mmCIF file of C-alpha atoms and ligand atoms in Angstrom:
data_model
loop_
_atom_site.group_PDB
_atom_site.id
_atom_site.type_symbol
_atom_site.label_atom_id
_atom_site.label_comp_id
_atom_site.label_asym_id
_atom_site.label_seq_id
_atom_site.Cartn_x
_atom_site.Cartn_y
_atom_site.Cartn_z
ATOM 1 C CA MET A 215 26.061 -1.061 32.512
ATOM 2 C CA ASN A 216 25.299 -2.689 35.573
ATOM 3 C CA ILE A 217 29.171 -4.240 37.089
ATOM 4 C CA LYS A 218 27.635 -6.161 39.686
ATOM 5 C CA ASN A 219 25.200 -7.711 37.611
ATOM 6 C CA ASN A 220 27.085 -8.086 34.682
ATOM 7 C CA ILE A 221 29.920 -10.002 37.287
ATOM 8 C CA ILE A 222 27.472 -12.175 38.501
ATOM 9 C CA ALA A 223 25.769 -12.951 35.004
ATOM 10 C CA LEU A 224 29.430 -13.921 34.104
ATOM 11 C CA GLN A 225 30.800 -15.976 36.769
ATOM 12 C CA SER A 226 27.896 -18.457 36.978
ATOM 13 C CA GLU A 227 28.237 -18.528 33.287
ATOM 14 C CA LEU A 228 32.141 -19.536 33.811
ATOM 15 C CA LYS A 229 31.060 -22.334 37.055
ATOM 16 C CA SER A 230 30.726 -25.364 34.918
ATOM 17 C CA THR A 231 33.660 -24.683 32.976
ATOM 18 C CA GLY A 232 35.926 -24.300 34.965
ATOM 19 C CA ALA A 233 37.584 -20.730 34.003
ATOM 20 C CA LYS A 234 38.188 -17.763 35.789
ATOM 21 C CA LEU A 235 37.352 -14.472 34.684
ATOM 22 C CA ILE A 236 39.304 -11.394 34.318
ATOM 23 C CA ALA A 237 38.055 -8.219 34.440
ATOM 24 C CA VAL A 238 39.598 -6.066 32.157
ATOM 25 C CA SER A 239 39.700 -2.575 33.993
ATOM 26 C CA LYS A 240 42.044 -0.731 31.458
ATOM 27 C CA THR A 241 41.380 3.463 31.301
ATOM 28 C CA GLN A 242 38.888 2.330 34.123
ATOM 29 C CA PRO A 243 38.555 4.644 37.451
ATOM 30 C CA VAL A 244 39.086 2.795 40.616
ATOM 31 C CA GLU A 245 35.909 4.055 41.710
ATOM 32 C CA LYS A 246 34.757 0.947 39.007
ATOM 33 C CA ILE A 247 37.316 -1.367 39.741
ATOM 34 C CA GLN A 248 35.943 -0.680 43.307
ATOM 35 C CA GLU A 249 32.561 -1.514 42.364
ATOM 36 C CA ALA A 250 33.821 -4.670 40.503
ATOM 37 C CA TYR A 251 36.109 -5.652 43.415
ATOM 38 C CA ASP A 252 32.745 -5.297 45.681
ATOM 39 C CA SER A 253 30.840 -7.758 43.821
ATOM 40 C CA GLY A 254 32.904 -10.496 44.758
ATOM 41 C CA GLN A 255 35.711 -9.561 41.677
ATOM 42 C CA ARG A 256 39.448 -10.522 42.530
ATOM 43 C CA LEU A 257 41.377 -11.248 39.035
ATOM 44 C CA PHE A 258 41.710 -7.869 37.015
ATOM 45 C CA GLY A 259 43.695 -6.548 33.574
ATOM 46 C CA GLU A 260 45.086 -4.064 32.775
ATOM 47 C CA ASN A 261 47.705 -2.920 29.537
ATOM 48 C CA LYS A 262 49.749 -0.205 31.053
ATOM 49 C CA ALA A 263 52.559 -0.933 33.575
ATOM 50 C CA GLN A 264 52.243 2.436 35.149
ATOM 51 C CA GLU A 265 48.345 2.558 35.032
ATOM 52 C CA MET A 266 48.560 -0.814 36.732
ATOM 53 C CA ALA A 267 50.605 0.331 39.497
ATOM 54 C CA SER A 268 49.151 3.067 40.306
ATOM 55 C CA LYS A 269 45.941 1.246 41.107
ATOM 56 C CA TYR A 270 47.381 -1.486 43.287
ATOM 57 C CA GLN A 271 48.864 1.615 45.455
ATOM 58 C CA VAL A 272 45.249 2.765 46.371
ATOM 59 C CA LEU A 273 43.473 -0.574 45.231
ATOM 60 C CA PRO A 274 43.025 -4.150 48.539
ATOM 61 C CA LYS A 275 45.891 -5.802 48.106
ATOM 62 C CA ASP A 276 43.751 -8.831 47.755
ATOM 63 C CA ILE A 277 43.500 -8.233 43.923
ATOM 64 C CA GLN A 278 45.482 -10.374 41.014
ATOM 65 C CA TRP A 279 46.845 -7.829 38.967
ATOM 66 C CA HIS A 280 47.021 -9.528 35.028
ATOM 67 C CA MET A 281 49.365 -7.819 32.962
ATOM 68 C CA ILE A 282 47.442 -8.895 28.896
ATOM 69 C CA GLY A 283 48.898 -6.187 27.310
ATOM 70 C CA HIS A 284 52.631 -5.453 25.107
ATOM 71 C CA LEU A 285 54.891 -4.555 27.317
ATOM 72 C CA GLN A 286 58.108 -2.507 27.516
ATOM 73 C CA SER A 287 61.288 -3.975 28.737
ATOM 74 C CA ASN A 288 61.935 -0.427 30.613
ATOM 75 C CA LYS A 289 58.296 -1.037 32.629
ATOM 76 C CA VAL A 290 58.698 -4.315 34.113
ATOM 77 C CA LYS A 291 60.258 -2.883 37.495
ATOM 78 C CA TYR A 292 57.247 -1.410 38.100
ATOM 79 C CA ILE A 293 54.909 -4.150 38.247
ATOM 80 C CA ALA A 294 57.347 -6.829 39.059
ATOM 81 C CA PRO A 295 56.719 -6.745 43.278
ATOM 82 C CA PHE A 296 52.980 -8.289 42.864
ATOM 83 C CA VAL A 297 52.060 -8.961 39.121
ATOM 84 C CA SER A 298 50.021 -12.309 39.723
ATOM 85 C CA LEU A 299 50.690 -13.359 35.895
ATOM 86 C CA ILE A 300 52.274 -11.261 32.981
ATOM 87 C CA HIS A 301 50.251 -13.301 30.110
ATOM 88 C CA SER A 302 52.169 -10.923 26.868
ATOM 89 C CA ILE A 303 55.663 -12.312 26.793
ATOM 90 C CA ASP A 304 56.192 -11.704 23.212
ATOM 91 C CA SER A 305 60.073 -11.258 23.356
ATOM 92 C CA ILE A 306 62.755 -13.653 24.819
ATOM 93 C CA LYS A 307 64.320 -10.002 26.059
ATOM 94 C CA LEU A 308 61.540 -8.904 28.002
ATOM 95 C CA LEU A 309 61.554 -12.416 29.952
ATOM 96 C CA LEU A 310 64.962 -12.073 30.693
ATOM 97 C CA GLU A 311 63.980 -9.021 32.093
ATOM 98 C CA ILE A 312 60.895 -10.217 34.234
ATOM 99 C CA ASP A 313 63.560 -12.757 35.138
ATOM 100 C CA LYS A 314 65.887 -10.291 36.843
ATOM 101 C CA GLN A 315 63.328 -7.975 38.143
ATOM 102 C CA ALA A 316 61.480 -10.808 39.963
ATOM 103 C CA LYS A 317 64.832 -12.430 41.203
ATOM 104 C CA LYS A 318 65.450 -8.319 42.506
ATOM 105 C CA ASN A 319 62.186 -9.017 44.219
ATOM 106 C CA ASN A 320 63.492 -12.628 45.698
ATOM 107 C CA ARG A 321 59.750 -14.349 43.606
ATOM 108 C CA ILE A 322 59.113 -16.063 40.863
ATOM 109 C CA ILE A 323 56.576 -14.601 38.239
ATOM 110 C CA PRO A 324 54.309 -16.723 36.137
ATOM 111 C CA CYS A 325 54.268 -15.718 32.638
ATOM 112 C CA LEU A 326 52.143 -17.203 29.251
ATOM 113 C CA LEU A 327 53.920 -16.939 26.033
ATOM 114 C CA GLN A 328 51.485 -14.674 23.744
ATOM 115 C CA VAL A 329 51.165 -16.522 20.387
ATOM 116 C CA HIS A 330 49.901 -14.472 17.173
ATOM 117 C CA ILE A 331 46.888 -16.649 15.918
ATOM 118 C CA ALA A 332 45.250 -13.591 14.279
ATOM 119 C CA GLN A 333 45.001 -12.913 10.260
ATOM 120 C CA GLU A 334 46.095 -9.812 11.315
ATOM 121 C CA GLU A 335 49.955 -8.513 11.147
ATOM 122 C CA THR A 336 49.446 -5.852 14.386
ATOM 123 C CA LYS A 337 48.661 -8.636 16.787
ATOM 124 C CA PHE A 338 52.043 -8.910 19.086
ATOM 125 C CA GLY A 339 53.654 -12.527 19.759
ATOM 126 C CA PHE A 340 55.360 -15.814 18.618
ATOM 127 C CA ASP A 341 54.532 -17.495 16.112
ATOM 128 C CA LYS A 342 54.670 -21.797 15.924
ATOM 129 C CA THR A 343 57.761 -22.831 15.834
ATOM 130 C CA GLU A 344 59.638 -19.578 17.671
ATOM 131 C CA ILE A 345 57.442 -20.813 20.200
ATOM 132 C CA TYR A 346 59.024 -24.521 20.645
ATOM 133 C CA GLN A 347 62.189 -23.142 20.451
ATOM 134 C CA LEU A 348 61.597 -20.797 23.134
ATOM 135 C CA ILE A 349 60.825 -23.407 25.544
ATOM 136 C CA SER A 350 63.514 -25.807 24.754
ATOM 137 C CA SER A 351 66.181 -22.992 24.729
ATOM 138 C CA GLN A 352 68.936 -23.033 27.154
ATOM 139 C CA GLU A 353 68.193 -19.176 28.088
ATOM 140 C CA VAL A 354 64.852 -20.233 29.251
ATOM 141 C CA LYS A 355 66.260 -23.333 31.050
ATOM 142 C CA GLU A 356 68.119 -20.714 33.395
ATOM 143 C CA CYS A 357 65.164 -18.506 34.085
ATOM 144 C CA LYS A 358 65.014 -19.744 37.523
ATOM 145 C CA ASN A 359 62.718 -16.656 39.006
ATOM 146 C CA ILE A 360 59.847 -16.774 36.132
ATOM 147 C CA ARG A 361 57.408 -19.614 35.428
ATOM 148 C CA ILE A 362 55.813 -20.095 32.228
ATOM 149 C CA VAL A 363 52.201 -21.053 32.847
ATOM 150 C CA GLY A 364 51.009 -21.588 29.662
ATOM 151 C CA LEU A 365 50.007 -19.345 26.064
ATOM 152 C CA MET A 366 48.086 -16.920 25.662
ATOM 153 C CA GLY A 367 46.139 -15.419 21.780
ATOM 154 C CA MET A 368 44.225 -12.977 20.438
ATOM 155 C CA ALA A 369 41.675 -13.726 17.426
ATOM 156 C CA THR A 370 41.030 -11.873 14.894
ATOM 157 C CA LEU A 371 38.761 -8.840 15.467
ATOM 158 C CA THR A 372 36.095 -10.149 12.804
ATOM 159 C CA THR A 373 32.430 -11.141 12.941
ATOM 160 C CA ASP A 374 33.544 -14.391 10.932
ATOM 161 C CA THR A 375 33.002 -17.330 14.026
ATOM 162 C CA VAL A 376 34.556 -19.821 11.807
ATOM 163 C CA GLN A 377 37.434 -18.344 11.893
ATOM 164 C CA ILE A 378 37.882 -16.826 15.454
ATOM 165 C CA ARG A 379 37.431 -20.919 16.315
ATOM 166 C CA ASN A 380 39.540 -21.926 13.873
ATOM 167 C CA GLU A 381 42.473 -19.662 15.287
ATOM 168 C CA PHE A 382 41.442 -20.855 18.561
ATOM 169 C CA LYS A 383 41.967 -24.453 17.700
ATOM 170 C CA THR A 384 45.661 -23.798 16.579
ATOM 171 C CA LEU A 385 46.235 -22.457 19.402
ATOM 172 C CA LYS A 386 44.911 -25.280 21.620
ATOM 173 C CA GLU A 387 46.891 -27.848 19.432
ATOM 174 C CA ILE A 388 49.285 -25.606 20.429
ATOM 175 C CA PHE A 389 49.084 -25.947 24.038
ATOM 176 C CA ASP A 390 48.608 -29.516 24.012
ATOM 177 C CA THR A 391 51.507 -30.805 21.962
ATOM 178 C CA ILE A 392 53.523 -28.766 23.962
ATOM 179 C CA LYS A 393 51.543 -30.010 27.290
ATOM 180 C CA LYS A 394 52.401 -34.213 25.451
ATOM 181 C CA GLY A 395 56.268 -32.948 25.267
ATOM 182 C CA SER A 396 58.896 -33.042 27.973
ATOM 183 C CA LEU A 397 59.088 -29.679 29.433
ATOM 184 C CA PRO A 398 62.222 -28.004 31.112
ATOM 185 C CA LEU A 399 61.106 -27.646 34.482
ATOM 186 C CA ASN A 400 60.234 -23.825 34.889
ATOM 187 C CA VAL A 401 57.846 -24.829 32.042
ATOM 188 C CA GLU A 402 53.478 -26.619 32.132
ATOM 189 C CA MET A 403 50.577 -25.210 30.240
ATOM 190 C CA SER A 404 47.840 -25.353 32.607
ATOM 191 C CA GLN A 405 47.034 -22.191 31.631
ATOM 192 C CA LEU A 406 44.952 -21.125 28.311
ATOM 193 C CA SER A 407 44.141 -17.316 28.010
ATOM 194 C CA ILE A 408 41.648 -16.730 25.220
ATOM 195 C CA GLY A 409 38.413 -14.710 24.545
ATOM 196 C CA MET A 410 37.486 -11.474 25.095
ATOM 197 C CA SER A 411 34.124 -9.883 25.291
ATOM 198 C CA SER A 412 33.054 -10.697 21.709
ATOM 199 C CA ASP A 413 34.629 -13.928 21.387
ATOM 200 C CA TYR A 414 34.774 -15.194 25.430
ATOM 201 C CA LYS A 415 31.521 -17.834 24.507
ATOM 202 C CA ILE A 416 33.517 -19.699 21.491
ATOM 203 C CA ALA A 417 36.723 -19.851 23.466
ATOM 204 C CA LEU A 418 35.782 -21.711 26.436
ATOM 205 C CA SER A 419 34.093 -24.274 24.191
ATOM 206 C CA GLU A 420 37.681 -24.447 22.645
ATOM 207 C CA GLY A 421 39.176 -24.566 26.500
ATOM 208 C CA SER A 422 40.036 -21.196 27.618
ATOM 209 C CA THR A 423 41.178 -21.490 31.239
ATOM 210 C CA LEU A 424 41.037 -17.666 31.862
ATOM 211 C CA ILE A 425 38.507 -15.285 30.012
ATOM 212 C CA ARG A 426 39.884 -11.540 29.616
ATOM 213 C CA ILE A 427 36.129 -9.600 29.665
ATOM 214 C CA GLY A 428 36.031 -5.307 29.455
ATOM 215 C CA THR A 429 33.263 -4.007 27.940
ATOM 216 C CA SER A 430 30.854 -6.655 29.070
ATOM 217 C CA ILE A 431 31.583 -5.873 32.001
ATOM 218 C CA PHE A 432 32.568 -2.059 32.526
ATOM 219 C CA GLY A 433 30.651 -1.107 29.042
ATOM 220 C CA GLU A 434 32.641 0.551 26.420
ATOM 221 C CA ARG A 435 35.859 1.992 27.077
ATOM 222 C CA ASN A 436 36.270 5.969 27.370
ATOM 223 C CA TYR A 437 40.055 6.851 26.116
ATOM 224 C CA THR A 438 40.208 10.774 26.706
ATOM 225 C CA ILE A 439 38.933 10.678 30.749
ATOM 226 C CA SER A 440 41.601 7.946 31.902
HETATM 227 C C1 PLP B 280 40.968 -4.973 25.864
HETATM 228 C C2 PLP B 280 41.355 -6.139 26.166
HETATM 229 C C3 PLP B 280 41.057 -7.252 26.811
HETATM 230 C C4 PLP B 280 39.374 -6.694 26.891
HETATM 231 O O1 PLP B 280 38.446 -6.137 25.591
HETATM 232 P P1 PLP B 280 37.180 -6.259 25.555
HETATM 233 O O2 PLP B 280 36.228 -6.504 24.349
HETATM 234 O O3 PLP B 280 36.582 -5.186 26.233
HETATM 235 O O4 PLP B 280 36.471 -7.649 26.268
HETATM 236 C C5 PLP B 280 41.058 -8.442 26.854
HETATM 237 N N1 PLP B 280 42.416 -8.215 26.459
HETATM 238 C C6 PLP B 280 43.021 -7.961 25.808
HETATM 239 C C7 PLP B 280 44.649 -8.547 25.232
HETATM 240 C C8 PLP B 280 42.936 -6.287 25.578
HETATM 241 O O5 PLP B 280 43.673 -5.730 25.315
#
């Protein structure tokens, strides 16, 4: 894999869309992340808090770190000082802990609510009704140190592109409906995080603003060497 060429190709594909590229660097060594950085990439996605924190320590400080994986509440403290955006809010408990840790660090942490759109039972996230309830809840209103800036979703792992498109459409409809409503001060709908290596083209045509790409930049992940 030529990391530089892959990034340049993806970035040029994104130009006309206004969407941003998150290079998903989970399991990748810092040398590969540095190579992507040297090719101009600044947004990186990780799915483990401690792995992100240790990479943050050694890599350039103008990298924007995105947490894209399921996050346990007791791990929030590792990333709260520096994380740019947490895509994977899947419980109110997690949201409250992020608010608490953000306050300790005297900052406001931007977050996305993860919505369960896939058919698979295993994927994390809220369903449609839970999202509406959450956004209008008093608990969320009182979280002064978080800002909910949009939604994240993952489509079913399938080759059926019609199904993938329908799942993205469902999420976009929820996004648009929320956007039209009256929102608490700490909620806005500006970011829609959909699309991975296998389905980002569909996601872009359905309104993605953040695509999360690992394999098409770095190649297949090797989970044994990380
Ligand atoms: C790993 C991961 C990605 C990237 O997947 P690729 O298929 O390698 O592009 C995107 N989003 C999430 C939530 C992930 O965990």
